[in-house]
Tab-separated table of C-alpha atoms in Angstrom:
chain	number	residue	atom	x	y	z
A	18	UNK	CA	113.149	77.546	240.981
A	19	UNK	CA	111.505	76.957	244.320
A	20	UNK	CA	113.822	76.641	247.306
A	21	UNK	CA	112.442	75.235	250.559
A	22	UNK	CA	114.413	75.154	253.793
A	23	UNK	CA	112.910	73.483	256.843
A	24	UNK	CA	114.575	74.877	259.985
A	25	UNK	CA	111.940	73.630	262.424
A	26	UNK	CA	111.319	70.196	263.871
A	27	UNK	CA	107.995	70.664	265.671
A	28	UNK	CA	105.664	69.836	262.785
A	29	UNK	CA	106.133	67.296	260.012
A	30	UNK	CA	105.619	69.070	256.702
A	31	UNK	CA	104.990	67.387	253.369
A	32	UNK	CA	107.703	69.332	251.562
A	33	UNK	CA	106.927	67.710	248.205
A	34	UNK	CA	103.295	68.877	248.406
A	35	UNK	CA	104.372	72.354	249.497
A	36	UNK	CA	106.725	72.582	246.519
A	37	UNK	CA	104.068	71.179	244.180
A	38	UNK	CA	101.516	73.752	245.400
A	39	UNK	CA	104.038	76.569	244.968
A	40	UNK	CA	104.857	75.304	241.466
A	41	UNK	CA	101.167	75.306	240.499
A	42	UNK	CA	100.779	78.855	241.830
A	43	UNK	CA	103.769	80.121	239.848
A	44	UNK	CA	102.468	78.343	236.728
A	45	UNK	CA	99.046	79.955	237.111
A	46	UNK	CA	100.703	83.362	237.496
A	47	UNK	CA	103.123	82.852	234.560
A	48	UNK	CA	106.176	83.064	236.809
A	49	UNK	CA	107.598	79.576	236.227
A	50	UNK	CA	111.069	80.939	235.494
A	51	UNK	CA	111.184	82.940	238.762
A	52	UNK	CA	112.799	82.000	242.059
A	53	UNK	CA	110.838	81.673	245.288
A	54	UNK	CA	112.312	80.830	248.670
A	55	UNK	CA	110.188	79.299	251.429
A	56	UNK	CA	111.687	79.102	254.898
A	57	UNK	CA	109.958	77.087	257.637
A	58	UNK	CA	110.960	78.227	261.127
A	59	UNK	CA	110.045	77.985	264.811
A	60	UNK	CA	108.135	80.629	266.746
A	61	UNK	CA	111.181	82.354	268.233
A	62	UNK	CA	112.736	82.786	264.783
A	63	UNK	CA	109.610	84.220	263.160
A	64	UNK	CA	109.129	86.478	266.185
A	65	UNK	CA	112.630	87.874	265.621
A	66	UNK	CA	111.888	88.584	261.940
A	67	UNK	CA	108.509	90.090	262.836
A	68	UNK	CA	110.140	92.319	265.448
A	69	UNK	CA	113.064	93.374	263.245
A	70	UNK	CA	111.107	94.013	260.048
A	71	UNK	CA	107.582	94.866	261.199
A	72	UNK	CA	108.213	96.200	264.714
A	73	UNK	CA	105.788	93.604	266.125
A	74	UNK	CA	107.456	91.633	268.895
A	75	UNK	CA	105.361	88.483	268.629
A	76	UNK	CA	105.265	85.341	266.499
A	77	UNK	CA	103.042	85.171	263.428
A	78	UNK	CA	102.059	82.643	260.784
A	79	UNK	CA	103.776	84.059	257.702
A	80	UNK	CA	106.001	86.907	256.589
A	81	UNK	CA	106.581	87.943	252.987
A	82	UNK	CA	109.678	89.710	251.699
A	83	UNK	CA	109.174	90.750	248.073
A	84	UNK	CA	112.129	91.093	245.713
A	85	UNK	CA	110.119	93.734	243.814
A	86	UNK	CA	108.703	95.845	246.677
A	87	UNK	CA	107.284	98.595	244.445
A	88	UNK	CA	105.222	96.179	242.330
A	89	UNK	CA	101.525	97.031	242.300
A	90	UNK	CA	98.814	94.383	242.496
A	91	UNK	CA	98.021	93.044	239.042
A	92	UNK	CA	101.204	94.326	237.404
A	93	UNK	CA	103.483	91.826	235.708
A	94	UNK	CA	107.145	91.908	236.689
A	95	UNK	CA	109.370	93.226	233.905
A	96	UNK	CA	112.837	91.739	234.185
A	97	UNK	CA	115.955	93.548	233.098
A	98	UNK	CA	118.345	90.783	234.100
A	99	UNK	CA	118.330	87.208	235.380
A	100	UNK	CA	118.666	88.582	238.915
A	101	UNK	CA	115.216	90.167	238.538
A	102	UNK	CA	113.668	86.699	238.109
A	103	UNK	CA	113.026	86.446	241.820
A	104	UNK	CA	109.665	86.810	243.550
A	105	UNK	CA	111.107	86.967	247.054
A	106	UNK	CA	111.039	85.028	250.294
A	107	UNK	CA	108.297	83.590	252.470
A	108	UNK	CA	108.853	82.676	256.105
A	109	UNK	CA	106.265	80.346	257.605
A	110	UNK	CA	105.915	79.113	261.172
A	111	UNK	CA	104.202	75.698	261.180
A	112	UNK	CA	103.775	75.548	264.970
A	113	UNK	CA	102.055	78.944	265.017
A	114	UNK	CA	99.833	77.813	262.134
A	115	UNK	CA	98.908	74.635	264.014
A	116	UNK	CA	98.131	76.476	267.255
A	117	UNK	CA	96.033	79.045	265.358
A	118	UNK	CA	93.839	76.459	263.582
A	119	UNK	CA	90.771	76.694	265.872
A	120	UNK	CA	90.241	80.273	264.750
A	121	UNK	CA	90.083	79.254	261.074
A	122	UNK	CA	88.178	75.958	261.149
A	123	UNK	CA	90.525	74.477	258.534
A	124	UNK	CA	92.910	71.544	258.521
A	125	UNK	CA	96.617	72.251	258.871
A	126	UNK	CA	97.155	71.372	255.199
A	127	UNK	CA	94.353	73.680	254.050
A	128	UNK	CA	95.637	76.540	256.166
A	129	UNK	CA	99.220	76.064	254.949
A	130	UNK	CA	97.993	76.172	251.354
A	131	UNK	CA	95.968	79.336	252.008
A	132	UNK	CA	98.964	81.014	253.642
A	133	UNK	CA	101.240	80.019	250.759
A	134	UNK	CA	98.838	81.677	248.320
A	135	UNK	CA	98.466	84.685	250.628
A	136	UNK	CA	102.221	85.126	250.930
A	137	UNK	CA	102.827	84.863	247.196
A	138	UNK	CA	100.106	87.460	246.601
A	139	UNK	CA	101.960	89.787	248.965
A	140	UNK	CA	105.159	89.179	246.972
A	141	UNK	CA	103.243	90.365	243.905
A	142	UNK	CA	102.079	93.655	245.393
A	143	UNK	CA	98.684	92.639	246.774
A	144	UNK	CA	97.739	93.852	250.236
A	145	UNK	CA	94.735	94.129	252.502
A	146	UNK	CA	95.209	97.501	254.153
A	147	UNK	CA	91.999	98.940	252.708
A	148	UNK	CA	88.749	97.040	252.262
A	149	UNK	CA	88.947	97.588	248.498
A	150	UNK	CA	92.497	96.169	248.457
A	151	UNK	CA	91.315	93.221	250.546
A	152	UNK	CA	88.551	92.437	248.046
A	153	UNK	CA	91.017	92.455	245.131
A	154	UNK	CA	93.508	90.289	247.028
A	155	UNK	CA	90.830	87.857	248.196
A	156	UNK	CA	89.573	87.391	244.648
A	157	UNK	CA	93.120	86.590	243.469
A	158	UNK	CA	93.679	84.211	246.393
A	159	UNK	CA	90.428	82.356	245.745
A	160	UNK	CA	91.339	81.998	242.067
A	161	UNK	CA	94.791	80.645	242.943
A	162	UNK	CA	93.375	78.135	245.436
A	163	UNK	CA	91.120	76.831	242.664
A	164	UNK	CA	94.139	76.538	240.338
A	165	UNK	CA	96.027	74.453	242.898
A	166	UNK	CA	93.130	72.130	243.605
A	167	UNK	CA	92.026	71.363	240.036
């Protein structure tokens, strides 16, 4: 099940589209019976999470908190109980995303979709620390974007 909580009032978000996009991503990944939480927050809230969990005292666009932190990219989650049917939590900051748009040359909706895919990939063990990891993650992200938009 996909849970979305909107704790910000700066940007109007199409929550139905966000949930629909997340549903399509989970379907493409064969995780339809898994939980995913998406929290939309303001800049001060995401800055607090970024400071507390990443030691970076500044706002950001998205943070990912995987339920299965040892999962490697490309591995399928093996559940041992219903509690294991959880991908994790995403925290997104719509105002930061909006203010950061000039750098990306995308619409707000496109950028939100890209970040949703990016965050879910992080929940599934993908990262971009090394160039080789980036290439693998980017390929998965591009594939997922195509799945959403078909």
